[in-house]
Coordinates of C-alpha atoms in Angstrom, one line a residue:
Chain A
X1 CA -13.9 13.7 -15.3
X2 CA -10.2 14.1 -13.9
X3 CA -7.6 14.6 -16.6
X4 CA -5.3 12.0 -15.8
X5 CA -7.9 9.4 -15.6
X6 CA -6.7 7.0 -18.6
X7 CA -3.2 7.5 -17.6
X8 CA -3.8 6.5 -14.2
X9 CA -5.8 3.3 -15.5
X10 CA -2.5 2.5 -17.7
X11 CA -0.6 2.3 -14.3
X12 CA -2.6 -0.4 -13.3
X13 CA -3.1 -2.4 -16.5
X14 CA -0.4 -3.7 -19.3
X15 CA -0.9 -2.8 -22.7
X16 CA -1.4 -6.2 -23.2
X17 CA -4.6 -6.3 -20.8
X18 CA -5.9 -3.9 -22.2
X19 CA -5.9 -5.0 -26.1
X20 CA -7.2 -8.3 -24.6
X21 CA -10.1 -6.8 -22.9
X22 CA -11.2 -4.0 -24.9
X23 CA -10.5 -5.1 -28.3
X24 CA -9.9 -8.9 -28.5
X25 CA -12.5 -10.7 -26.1
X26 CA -15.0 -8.5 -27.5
X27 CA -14.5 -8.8 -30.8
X28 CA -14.4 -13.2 -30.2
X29 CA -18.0 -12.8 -28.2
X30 CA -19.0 -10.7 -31.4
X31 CA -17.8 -13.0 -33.8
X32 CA -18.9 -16.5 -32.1
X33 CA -22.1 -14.6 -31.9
X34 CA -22.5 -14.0 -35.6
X35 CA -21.3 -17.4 -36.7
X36 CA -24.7 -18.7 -35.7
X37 CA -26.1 -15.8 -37.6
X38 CA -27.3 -18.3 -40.6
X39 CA -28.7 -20.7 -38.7
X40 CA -31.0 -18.2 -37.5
X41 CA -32.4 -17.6 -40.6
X42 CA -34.8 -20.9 -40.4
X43 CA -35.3 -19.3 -36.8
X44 CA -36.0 -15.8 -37.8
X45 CA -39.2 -16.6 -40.4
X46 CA -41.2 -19.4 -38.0
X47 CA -40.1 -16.5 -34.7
X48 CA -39.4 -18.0 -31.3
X49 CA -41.4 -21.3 -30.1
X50 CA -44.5 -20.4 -28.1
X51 CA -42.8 -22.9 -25.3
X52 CA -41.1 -20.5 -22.6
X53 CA -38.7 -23.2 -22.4
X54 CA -37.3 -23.3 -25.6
X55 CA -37.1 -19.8 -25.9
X56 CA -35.0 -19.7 -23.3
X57 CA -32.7 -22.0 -24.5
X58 CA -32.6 -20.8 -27.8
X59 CA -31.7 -17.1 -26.2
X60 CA -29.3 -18.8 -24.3
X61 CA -27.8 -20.3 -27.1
X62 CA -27.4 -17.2 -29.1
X63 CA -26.3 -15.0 -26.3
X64 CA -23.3 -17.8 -25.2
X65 CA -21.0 -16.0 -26.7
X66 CA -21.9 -13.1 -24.5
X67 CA -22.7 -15.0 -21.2
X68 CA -18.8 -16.1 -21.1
X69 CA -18.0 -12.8 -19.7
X70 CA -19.5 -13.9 -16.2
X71 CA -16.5 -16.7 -16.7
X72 CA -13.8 -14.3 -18.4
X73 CA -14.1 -11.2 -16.1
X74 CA -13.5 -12.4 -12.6
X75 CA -10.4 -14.8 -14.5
X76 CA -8.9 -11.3 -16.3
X77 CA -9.4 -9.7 -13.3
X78 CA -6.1 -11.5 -11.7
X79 CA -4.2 -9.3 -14.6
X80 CA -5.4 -6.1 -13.1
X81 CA -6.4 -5.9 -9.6
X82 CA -4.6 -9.1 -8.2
X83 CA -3.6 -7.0 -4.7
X84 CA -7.0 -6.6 -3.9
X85 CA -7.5 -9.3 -1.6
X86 CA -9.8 -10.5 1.2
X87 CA -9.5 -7.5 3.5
X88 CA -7.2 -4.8 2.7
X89 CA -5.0 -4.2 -0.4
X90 CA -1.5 -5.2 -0.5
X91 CA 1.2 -3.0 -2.5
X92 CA -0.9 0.6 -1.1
X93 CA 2.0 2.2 1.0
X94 CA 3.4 4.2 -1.8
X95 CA -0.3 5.7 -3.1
X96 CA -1.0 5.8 0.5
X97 CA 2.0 8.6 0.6
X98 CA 0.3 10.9 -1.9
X99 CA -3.0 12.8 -1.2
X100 CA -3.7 11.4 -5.0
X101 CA -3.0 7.8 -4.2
X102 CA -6.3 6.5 -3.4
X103 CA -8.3 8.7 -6.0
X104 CA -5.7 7.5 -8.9
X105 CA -6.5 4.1 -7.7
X106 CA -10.4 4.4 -7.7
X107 CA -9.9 6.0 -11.3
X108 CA -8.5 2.9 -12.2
X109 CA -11.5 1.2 -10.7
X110 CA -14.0 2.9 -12.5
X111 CA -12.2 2.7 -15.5
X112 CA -12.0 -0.5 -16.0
X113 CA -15.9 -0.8 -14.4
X114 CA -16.6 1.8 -16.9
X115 CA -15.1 -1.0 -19.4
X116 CA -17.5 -4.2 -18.1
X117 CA -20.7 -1.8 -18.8
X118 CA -19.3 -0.7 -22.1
X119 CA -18.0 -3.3 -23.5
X120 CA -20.9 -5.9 -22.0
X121 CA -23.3 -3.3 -23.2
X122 CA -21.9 -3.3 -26.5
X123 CA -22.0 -6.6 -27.1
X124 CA -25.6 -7.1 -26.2
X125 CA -26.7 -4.4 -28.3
X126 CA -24.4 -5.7 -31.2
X127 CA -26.6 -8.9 -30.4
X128 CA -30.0 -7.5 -30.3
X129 CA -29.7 -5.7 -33.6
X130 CA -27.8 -7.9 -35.3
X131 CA -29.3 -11.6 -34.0
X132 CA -32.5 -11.1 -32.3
X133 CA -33.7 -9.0 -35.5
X134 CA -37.0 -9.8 -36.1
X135 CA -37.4 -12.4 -33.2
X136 CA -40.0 -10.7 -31.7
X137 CA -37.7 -10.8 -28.6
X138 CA -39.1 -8.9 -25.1
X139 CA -37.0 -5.9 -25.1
X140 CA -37.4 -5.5 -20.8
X141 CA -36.1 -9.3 -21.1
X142 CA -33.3 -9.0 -22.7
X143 CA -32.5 -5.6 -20.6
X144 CA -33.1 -7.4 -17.5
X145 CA -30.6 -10.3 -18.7
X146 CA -27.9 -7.7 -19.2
X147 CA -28.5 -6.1 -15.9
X148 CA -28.4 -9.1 -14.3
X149 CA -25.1 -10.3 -16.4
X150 CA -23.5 -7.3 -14.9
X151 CA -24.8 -8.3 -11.1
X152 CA -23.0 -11.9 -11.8
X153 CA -20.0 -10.5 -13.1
X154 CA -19.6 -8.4 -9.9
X155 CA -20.7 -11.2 -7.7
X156 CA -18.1 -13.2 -9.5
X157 CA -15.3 -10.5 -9.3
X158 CA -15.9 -10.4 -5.2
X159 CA -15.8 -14.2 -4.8
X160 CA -12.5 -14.3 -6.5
X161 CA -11.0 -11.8 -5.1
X162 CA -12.2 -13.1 -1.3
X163 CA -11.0 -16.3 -2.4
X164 CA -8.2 -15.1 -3.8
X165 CA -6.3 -18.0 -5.1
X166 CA -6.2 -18.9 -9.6
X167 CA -8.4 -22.4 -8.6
X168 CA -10.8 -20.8 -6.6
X169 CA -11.7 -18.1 -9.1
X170 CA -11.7 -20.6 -11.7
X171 CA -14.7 -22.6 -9.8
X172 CA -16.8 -19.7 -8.5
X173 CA -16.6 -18.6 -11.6
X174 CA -17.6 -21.3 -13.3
X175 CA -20.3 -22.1 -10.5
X176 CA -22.0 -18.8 -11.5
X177 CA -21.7 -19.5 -15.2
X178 CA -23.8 -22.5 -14.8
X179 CA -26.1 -20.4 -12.2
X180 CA -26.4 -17.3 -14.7
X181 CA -27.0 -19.8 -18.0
X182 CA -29.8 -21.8 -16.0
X183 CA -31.9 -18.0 -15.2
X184 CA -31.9 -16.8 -18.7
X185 CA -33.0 -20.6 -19.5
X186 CA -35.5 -20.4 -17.2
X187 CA -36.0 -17.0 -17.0
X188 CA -39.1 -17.0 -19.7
X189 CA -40.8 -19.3 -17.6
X190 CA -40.7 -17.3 -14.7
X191 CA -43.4 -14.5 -13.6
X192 CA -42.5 -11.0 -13.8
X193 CA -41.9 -9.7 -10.2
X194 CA -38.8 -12.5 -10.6
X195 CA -37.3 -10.2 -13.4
X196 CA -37.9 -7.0 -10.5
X197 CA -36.5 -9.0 -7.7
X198 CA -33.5 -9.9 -10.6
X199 CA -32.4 -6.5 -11.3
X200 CA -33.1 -5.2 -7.9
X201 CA -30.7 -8.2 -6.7
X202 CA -28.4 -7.2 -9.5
X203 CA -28.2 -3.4 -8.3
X204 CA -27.3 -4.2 -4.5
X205 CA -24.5 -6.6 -5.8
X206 CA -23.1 -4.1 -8.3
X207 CA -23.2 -1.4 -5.5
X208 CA -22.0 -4.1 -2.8
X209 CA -19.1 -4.3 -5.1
X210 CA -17.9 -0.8 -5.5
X211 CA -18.7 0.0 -1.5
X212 CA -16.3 -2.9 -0.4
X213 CA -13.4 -1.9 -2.9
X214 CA -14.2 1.6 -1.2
X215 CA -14.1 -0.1 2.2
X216 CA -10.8 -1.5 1.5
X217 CA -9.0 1.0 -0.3
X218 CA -10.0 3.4 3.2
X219 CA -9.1 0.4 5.1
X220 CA -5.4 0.1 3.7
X221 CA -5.0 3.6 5.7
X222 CA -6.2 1.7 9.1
X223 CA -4.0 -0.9 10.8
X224 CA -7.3 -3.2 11.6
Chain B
X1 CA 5.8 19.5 26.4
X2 CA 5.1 23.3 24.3
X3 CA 6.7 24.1 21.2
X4 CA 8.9 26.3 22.8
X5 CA 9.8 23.3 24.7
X6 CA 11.9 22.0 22.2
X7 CA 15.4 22.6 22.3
X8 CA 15.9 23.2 18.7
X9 CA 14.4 23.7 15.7
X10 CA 12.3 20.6 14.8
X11 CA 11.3 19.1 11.4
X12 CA 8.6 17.2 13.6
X13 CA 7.1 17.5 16.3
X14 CA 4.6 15.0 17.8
X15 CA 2.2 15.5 20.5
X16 CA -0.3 13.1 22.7
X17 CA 0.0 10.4 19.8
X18 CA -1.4 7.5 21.2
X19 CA -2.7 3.8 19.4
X20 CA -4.0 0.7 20.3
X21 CA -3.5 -2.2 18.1
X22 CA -4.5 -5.6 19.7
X23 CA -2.3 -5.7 22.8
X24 CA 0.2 -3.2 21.9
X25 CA 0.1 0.5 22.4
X26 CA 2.0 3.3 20.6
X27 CA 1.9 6.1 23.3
X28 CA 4.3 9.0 22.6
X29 CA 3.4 12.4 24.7
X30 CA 6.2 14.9 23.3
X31 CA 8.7 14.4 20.9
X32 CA 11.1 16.5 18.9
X33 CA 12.6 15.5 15.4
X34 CA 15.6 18.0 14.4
X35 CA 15.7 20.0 11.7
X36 CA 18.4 20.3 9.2
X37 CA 20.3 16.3 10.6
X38 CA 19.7 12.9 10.0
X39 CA 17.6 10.8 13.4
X40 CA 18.0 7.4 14.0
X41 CA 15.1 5.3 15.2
X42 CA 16.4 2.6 17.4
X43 CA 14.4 -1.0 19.1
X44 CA 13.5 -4.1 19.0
X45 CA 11.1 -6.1 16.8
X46 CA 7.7 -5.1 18.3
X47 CA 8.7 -1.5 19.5
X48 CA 6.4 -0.1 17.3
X49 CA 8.9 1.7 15.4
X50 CA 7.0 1.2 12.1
X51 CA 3.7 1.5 13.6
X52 CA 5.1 5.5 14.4
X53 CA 6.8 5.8 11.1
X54 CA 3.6 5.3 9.2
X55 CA 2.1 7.7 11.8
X56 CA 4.1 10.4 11.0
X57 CA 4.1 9.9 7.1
X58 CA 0.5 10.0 7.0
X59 CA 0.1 6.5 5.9
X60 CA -1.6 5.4 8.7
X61 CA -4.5 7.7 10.1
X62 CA -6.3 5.4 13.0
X63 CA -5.0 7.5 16.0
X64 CA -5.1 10.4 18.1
X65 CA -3.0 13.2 18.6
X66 CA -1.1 15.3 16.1
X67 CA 1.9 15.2 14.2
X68 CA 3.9 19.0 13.3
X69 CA 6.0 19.2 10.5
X70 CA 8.4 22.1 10.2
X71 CA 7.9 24.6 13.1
X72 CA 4.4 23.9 13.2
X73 CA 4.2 25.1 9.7
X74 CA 1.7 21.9 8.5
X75 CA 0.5 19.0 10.2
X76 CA -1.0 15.4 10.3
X77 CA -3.8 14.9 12.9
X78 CA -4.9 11.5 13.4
X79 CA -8.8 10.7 13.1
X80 CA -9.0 8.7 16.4
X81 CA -10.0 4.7 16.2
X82 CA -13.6 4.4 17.0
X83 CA -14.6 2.9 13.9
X84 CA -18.0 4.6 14.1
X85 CA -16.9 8.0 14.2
X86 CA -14.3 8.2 11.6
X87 CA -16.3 9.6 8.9
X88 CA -14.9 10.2 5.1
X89 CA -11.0 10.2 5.4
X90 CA -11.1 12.4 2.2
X91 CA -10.9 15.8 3.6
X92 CA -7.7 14.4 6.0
X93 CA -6.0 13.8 2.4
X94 CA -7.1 17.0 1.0
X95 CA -5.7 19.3 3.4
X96 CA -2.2 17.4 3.8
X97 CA -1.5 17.6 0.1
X98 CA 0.8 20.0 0.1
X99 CA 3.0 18.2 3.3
X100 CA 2.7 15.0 1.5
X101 CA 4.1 16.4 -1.3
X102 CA 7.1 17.9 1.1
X103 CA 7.7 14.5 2.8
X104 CA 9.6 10.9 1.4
X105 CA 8.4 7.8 2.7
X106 CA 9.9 4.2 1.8
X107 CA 8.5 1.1 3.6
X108 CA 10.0 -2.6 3.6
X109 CA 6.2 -4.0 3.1
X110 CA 3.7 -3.8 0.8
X111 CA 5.4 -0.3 -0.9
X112 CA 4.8 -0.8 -4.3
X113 CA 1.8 -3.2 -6.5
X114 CA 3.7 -6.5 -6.7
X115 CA 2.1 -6.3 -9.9
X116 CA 3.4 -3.0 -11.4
X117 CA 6.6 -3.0 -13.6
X118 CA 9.7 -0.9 -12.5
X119 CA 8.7 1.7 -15.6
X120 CA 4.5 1.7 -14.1
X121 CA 6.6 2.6 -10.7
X122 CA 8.0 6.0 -12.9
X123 CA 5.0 6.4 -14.2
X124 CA 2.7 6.4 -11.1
X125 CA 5.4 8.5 -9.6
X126 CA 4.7 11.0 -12.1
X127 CA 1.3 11.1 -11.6
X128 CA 1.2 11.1 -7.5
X129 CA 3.8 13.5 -7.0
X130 CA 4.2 17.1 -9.3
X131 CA 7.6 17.5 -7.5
X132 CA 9.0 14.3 -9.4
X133 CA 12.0 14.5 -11.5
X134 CA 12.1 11.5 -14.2
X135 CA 15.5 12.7 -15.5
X136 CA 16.8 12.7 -11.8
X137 CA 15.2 9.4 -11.4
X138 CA 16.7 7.5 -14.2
X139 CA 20.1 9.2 -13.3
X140 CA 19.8 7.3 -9.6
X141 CA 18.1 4.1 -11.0
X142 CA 21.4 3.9 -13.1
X143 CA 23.5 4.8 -10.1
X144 CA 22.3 2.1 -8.0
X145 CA 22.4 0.2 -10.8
X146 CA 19.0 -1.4 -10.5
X147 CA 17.8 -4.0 -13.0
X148 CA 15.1 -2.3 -14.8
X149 CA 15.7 -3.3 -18.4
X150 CA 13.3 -5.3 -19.9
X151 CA 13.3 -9.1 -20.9
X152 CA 12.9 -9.5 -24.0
X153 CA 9.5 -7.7 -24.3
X154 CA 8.6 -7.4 -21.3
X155 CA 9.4 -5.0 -18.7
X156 CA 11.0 -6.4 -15.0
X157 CA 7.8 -6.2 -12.1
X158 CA 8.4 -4.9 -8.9
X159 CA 8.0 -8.4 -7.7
X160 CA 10.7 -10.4 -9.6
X161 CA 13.4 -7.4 -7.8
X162 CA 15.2 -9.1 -4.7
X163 CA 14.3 -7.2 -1.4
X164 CA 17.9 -4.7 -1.9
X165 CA 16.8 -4.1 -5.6
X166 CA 13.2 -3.4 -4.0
X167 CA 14.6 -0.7 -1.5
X168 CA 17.3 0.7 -3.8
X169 CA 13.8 1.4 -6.2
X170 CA 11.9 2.8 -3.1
X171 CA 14.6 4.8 -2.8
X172 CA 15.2 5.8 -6.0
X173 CA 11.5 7.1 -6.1
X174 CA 11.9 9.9 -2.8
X175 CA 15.2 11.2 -4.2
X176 CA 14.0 12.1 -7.1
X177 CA 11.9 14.4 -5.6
X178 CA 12.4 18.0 -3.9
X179 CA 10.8 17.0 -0.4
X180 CA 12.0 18.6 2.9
X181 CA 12.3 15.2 4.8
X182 CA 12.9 12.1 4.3
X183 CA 11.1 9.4 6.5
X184 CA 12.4 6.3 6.1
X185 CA 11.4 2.8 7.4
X186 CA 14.2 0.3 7.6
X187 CA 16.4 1.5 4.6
X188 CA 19.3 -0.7 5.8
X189 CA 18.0 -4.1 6.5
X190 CA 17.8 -5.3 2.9
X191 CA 20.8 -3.7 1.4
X192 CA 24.5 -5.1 1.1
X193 CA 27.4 -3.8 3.0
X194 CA 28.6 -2.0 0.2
X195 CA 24.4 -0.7 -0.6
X196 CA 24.7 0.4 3.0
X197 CA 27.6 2.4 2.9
X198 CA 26.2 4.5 -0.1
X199 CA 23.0 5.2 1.9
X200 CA 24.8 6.7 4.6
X201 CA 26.4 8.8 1.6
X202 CA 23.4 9.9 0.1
X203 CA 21.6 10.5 3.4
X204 CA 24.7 12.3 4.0
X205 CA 24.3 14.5 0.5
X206 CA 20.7 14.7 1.0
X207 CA 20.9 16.7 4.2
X208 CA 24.1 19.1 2.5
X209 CA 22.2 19.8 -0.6
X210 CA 20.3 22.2 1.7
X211 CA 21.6 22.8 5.0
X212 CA 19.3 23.1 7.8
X213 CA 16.6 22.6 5.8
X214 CA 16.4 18.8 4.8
X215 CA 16.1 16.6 8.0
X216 CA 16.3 12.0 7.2
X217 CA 14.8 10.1 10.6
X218 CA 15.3 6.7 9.9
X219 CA 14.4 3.5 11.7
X220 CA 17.1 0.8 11.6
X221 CA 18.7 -2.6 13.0
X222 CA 21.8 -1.5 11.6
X223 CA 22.9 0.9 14.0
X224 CA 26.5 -0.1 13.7
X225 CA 25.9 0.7 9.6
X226 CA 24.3 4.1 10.1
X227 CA 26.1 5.4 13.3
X228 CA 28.3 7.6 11.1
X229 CA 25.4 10.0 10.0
X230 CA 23.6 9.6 12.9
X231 CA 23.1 13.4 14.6
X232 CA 20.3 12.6 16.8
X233 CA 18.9 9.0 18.1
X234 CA 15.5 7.9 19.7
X235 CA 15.3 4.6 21.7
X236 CA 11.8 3.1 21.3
X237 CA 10.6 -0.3 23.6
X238 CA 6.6 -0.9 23.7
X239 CA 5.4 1.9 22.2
X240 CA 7.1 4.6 24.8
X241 CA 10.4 6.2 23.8
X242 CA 13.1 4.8 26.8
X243 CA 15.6 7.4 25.7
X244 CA 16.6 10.1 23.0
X245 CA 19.4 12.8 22.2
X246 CA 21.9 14.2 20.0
X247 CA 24.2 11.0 19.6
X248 CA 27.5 12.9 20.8
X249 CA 24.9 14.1 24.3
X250 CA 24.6 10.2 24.3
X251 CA 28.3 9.3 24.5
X252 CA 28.8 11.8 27.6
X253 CA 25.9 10.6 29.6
X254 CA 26.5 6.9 29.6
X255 CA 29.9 5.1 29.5
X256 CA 31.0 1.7 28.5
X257 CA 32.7 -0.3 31.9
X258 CA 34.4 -3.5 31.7
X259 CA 35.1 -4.8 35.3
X260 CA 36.8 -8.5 36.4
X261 CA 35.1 -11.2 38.6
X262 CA 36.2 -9.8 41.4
X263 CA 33.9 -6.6 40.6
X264 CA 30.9 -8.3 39.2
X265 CA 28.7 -8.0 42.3
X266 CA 29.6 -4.6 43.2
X267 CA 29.7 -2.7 39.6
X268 CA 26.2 -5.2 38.1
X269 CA 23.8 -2.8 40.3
X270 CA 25.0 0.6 38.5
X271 CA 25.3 -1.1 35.2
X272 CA 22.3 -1.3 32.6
X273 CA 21.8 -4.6 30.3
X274 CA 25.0 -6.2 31.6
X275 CA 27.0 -8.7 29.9
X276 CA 28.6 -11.9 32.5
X277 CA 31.2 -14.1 31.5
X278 CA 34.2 -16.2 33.2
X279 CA 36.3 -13.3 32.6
X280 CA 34.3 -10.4 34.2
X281 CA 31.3 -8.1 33.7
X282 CA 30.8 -5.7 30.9
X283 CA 27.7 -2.9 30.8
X284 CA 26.3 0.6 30.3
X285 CA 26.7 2.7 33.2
X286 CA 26.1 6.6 34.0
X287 CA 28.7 8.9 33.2
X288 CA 27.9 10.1 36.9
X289 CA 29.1 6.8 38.4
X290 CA 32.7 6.8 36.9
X291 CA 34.4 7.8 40.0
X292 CA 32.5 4.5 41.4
X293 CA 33.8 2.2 38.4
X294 CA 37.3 3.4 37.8
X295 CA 37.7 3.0 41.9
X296 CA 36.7 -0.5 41.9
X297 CA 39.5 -0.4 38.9
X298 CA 36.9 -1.3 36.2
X299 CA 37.8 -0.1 32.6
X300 CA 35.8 3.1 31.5
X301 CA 35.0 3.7 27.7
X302 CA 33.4 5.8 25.4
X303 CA 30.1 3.7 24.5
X304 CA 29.2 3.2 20.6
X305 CA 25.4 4.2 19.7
X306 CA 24.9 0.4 19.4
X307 CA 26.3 -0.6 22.8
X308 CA 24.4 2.5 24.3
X309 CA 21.1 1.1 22.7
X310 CA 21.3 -2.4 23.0
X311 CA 22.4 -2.1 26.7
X312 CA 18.8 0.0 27.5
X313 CA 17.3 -2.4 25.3
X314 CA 18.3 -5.6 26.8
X315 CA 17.7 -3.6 30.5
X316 CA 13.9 -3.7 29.6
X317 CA 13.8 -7.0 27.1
X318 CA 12.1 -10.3 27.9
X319 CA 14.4 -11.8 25.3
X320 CA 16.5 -14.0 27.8
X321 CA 18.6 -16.7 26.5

């Protein structure tokens, strides 16, 4: 790992961003999460309906706390990467200048990538442990859910930025809030190759994702 | 045109550059910077004088042909346009590392992240460049007396700066480093009179502070503004360069001729971009056709860089009003 790689990510975020999203969001998902902890005690000694339905809803309704991020992420990420826009990135001349530029601003990239896995990861394992104790819950499930959490957070983080106004992040967003909260609902219902097709799905979107911010970080060097 | 070609030592030295953008085409066959004075690069909107400053400062790298720097010491080659072809773009930025770090580049658009704050500028300059000097920075950020302080908490972005704050900061950033040349896109055009004046100065101190070694080629509108430190100007219209020389070469080749109404029809053919009114006809001639003017009794004097450029300029403009 380069040397400078945090500093360069504190070029591109405020200190404020960056208490916001690695320390306070987190730690609200964590705690919503836990104040349903006692009503899951009644839960926890009966186990999860046999009815796929239910169980659905009643991992959805745990894991709200944690589904939010598909909302929060593309709306935080106006604070961090707002110049990259539908086809090139604004602001790059100066980087552009320097033989670092365009690593130092894929550092920054991966950083803050780094921090959606992390952070996302944390919270569903914080979750699993610390909820879903004892709830017999399917562990490939829940992983699958995660992964594909992470595939709508980066399908939500292209739309806004290809949109690239406040009001159109704020309804894509919310659009795939509603689409991500109705597959874990039904989710349990559905046969298994849907949870293969899910993450595969997930994994082209998360690598769409980093190839286009690639694309147009190369792109900011063409005049096209 | 070889490298011997050139008639003096060059800080750059482009060859064969050619690029198509839409209907416009940048094609430059030879062309020599000098080393050691400050250039002027002079058109009009459209000319493609950005399009070549971004060439040359690596910035841009869809093209063909190469780009010298320093006696053929380093060079930029471009990686040609075919989209297909182009391949990773990381070894180009690899192997001009050491040239980027020799070169200053300020730009009116899109320079900085709107979003960064005047102290993430210092601190990305810190990072990008190993030749930065933050004490020599702050020195000229309080010099130009740029508005960096915070408000309140929170520290000014590059975005709230007006457009002269903007290029004073842009500014700011390449001086504080030890480059060899300074490239500089439209440095003039946002500033005040009085902004403008202490450019000229510190281009001025730029090129001193080593002599023959430190070279400025600026684009400008300005020309009036910068004509006192300009050594050496280059005329661009539609991608070709119309004209170029030392600017005292300039002054001997063409001269300024102010003729009456009676001498309209015979002085307009010799004169380039002329100017008509009730009271006679004004224009650029050749120095080689004074004999003709002052014997029709027209009025011969010594051109200024702007009547010498906006005369060839206007020659081949479709600006008519």
């Amino acid at each position: 790992m380069k040397k400078n790689i945090f500093r360069e990510y504190s070029i591109f975020t405020s200190p404020l961003y960056r208490l916001v999203m690695w320390l306070l969001i987190p730690g609200c998902q964590i705690g919503g999460a836990f104040v349903m902890k006692d009503n899951l005690d009644i839960l926890r000694n009966v186990g999860l309906p046999q009815d796929d339905f239910a169980t659905g809803m009643i991992v959805f309704a745990i894991l709200l706390p944690a589904v939010l991020s598909v909302f929060i992420e593309p709306l935080s990420d106006i604070f961090f990467m707002k110049s990259v826009e539908r086809k090139k990135i604004g602001g790059m001349v100066y980087l552009n200048s320097s033989s670092k530029g365009r690593g130092f601003f894929e550092s920054a990239v991966i950083i803050d990538a780094l921090r959606k896995l992390l952070v996302n990861g944390s919270i569903f394992l914080v979750m699993y442990f610390g909820l879903f104790d004892g709830l017999n819950l399917d562990i490939c499930r829940y992983v699958t859910i995660f992964i594909t959490l992470l595939g709508f957070l980066c399908l939500g983080l292209y739309l806004s930025r290809m949109g690239g106004t406040f009001m159109i992040s704020v309804m894509s967003s919310l659009l795939l809030l509603y689409v991500y909260a109705g597959y874990i609902i039904v989710s349990f219902m559905l046969p298994g190759w849907v949870d293969v097709l899910a993450i595969v799905l997930s994994c082209v979107i998360i690598v769409f994702y980093f190839f286009d911010i690639h694309k147009k970080l190369e792109r900011s060097y063409f005049d096209e | 045109m070889d490298m011997k070609n050139c008639e003096f030592k060059n800080a750059i030295h482009v060859s064969n550059v050619v690029k198509k953008y839409n209907s416009f085409e940048l094609n430059i066959n030879e062309l020599c910077i000098p080393e050691g004075l400050a250039t002027a690069l002079i058109g009009e909107n459209g000319a493609g004088k950005s399009t070549f400053l971004n060439i040359i400062s690596g910035t841009r790298l869809d093209y063909k042909g190469t780009v010298n720097f320093f006696e053929d010491e380093e060079a930029f080659k471009g990686i040609g346009q075919d989209k297909k072809n182009r391949g990773n773009i990381d070894p180009f930025l690899k192997t001009t590392e050491k040239l980027r770090e020799r070169i200053g580049f300020t730009s009116p658009n899109d320079f900085f992240l709107p979003e960064w704050t005047v102290k993430q500028v210092k601190d990305a300059s810190k990072l990008l460049f190993s030749n930065f000097d933050e004490e020599k920075y702050d020195r000229i950020v309080s010099d130009l007396d740029i508005p960096v302080d915070k408000i309140g908490k929170k520290w000014k972005k590059v975005s709230e700066l007006s457009d002269g704050n903007k290029m004073k900061l842009e500014l700011a950033t390449v001086l504080a480093r030890d480059t060899d040349i300074l490239i500089l896109d439209e440095p003039a055009s946002p500033l005040d009179p009085l902004m403008r004046d202490t450019l000229c100065d510190m281009i001025q101190s730029y090129i001193e502070s080593k002599p023959g070694k430190r070279s400025v080629f600026f684009s400008t509108h300005n020309i009036a503004d910068m004509e006192k430190i300009t050594d050496y100007a280059i005329i661009m219209h539609k991608g070709g360069v119309i004209e170029q020389g030392f600017t005292e070469d300039l002054k001997e080749k063409y001269i300024m001729v102010k003729g009456d109404e009676k001498v309209i029809s015979e002085l307009k053919p010799l004169m380039i971009g002329s100017h008509e009114s009730s009271m006679g006809i004004e224009g650029l001639v050749l120095s080689e056709n004074r004999d003709k003017c002052e014997a029709m009794g027209a009025v011969c004097e010594v051109p200024t860089l702007t009547e010498i450029s906006v005369s060839l300029m206007k020659q081949r403009s479709k600006v008519r009003i």
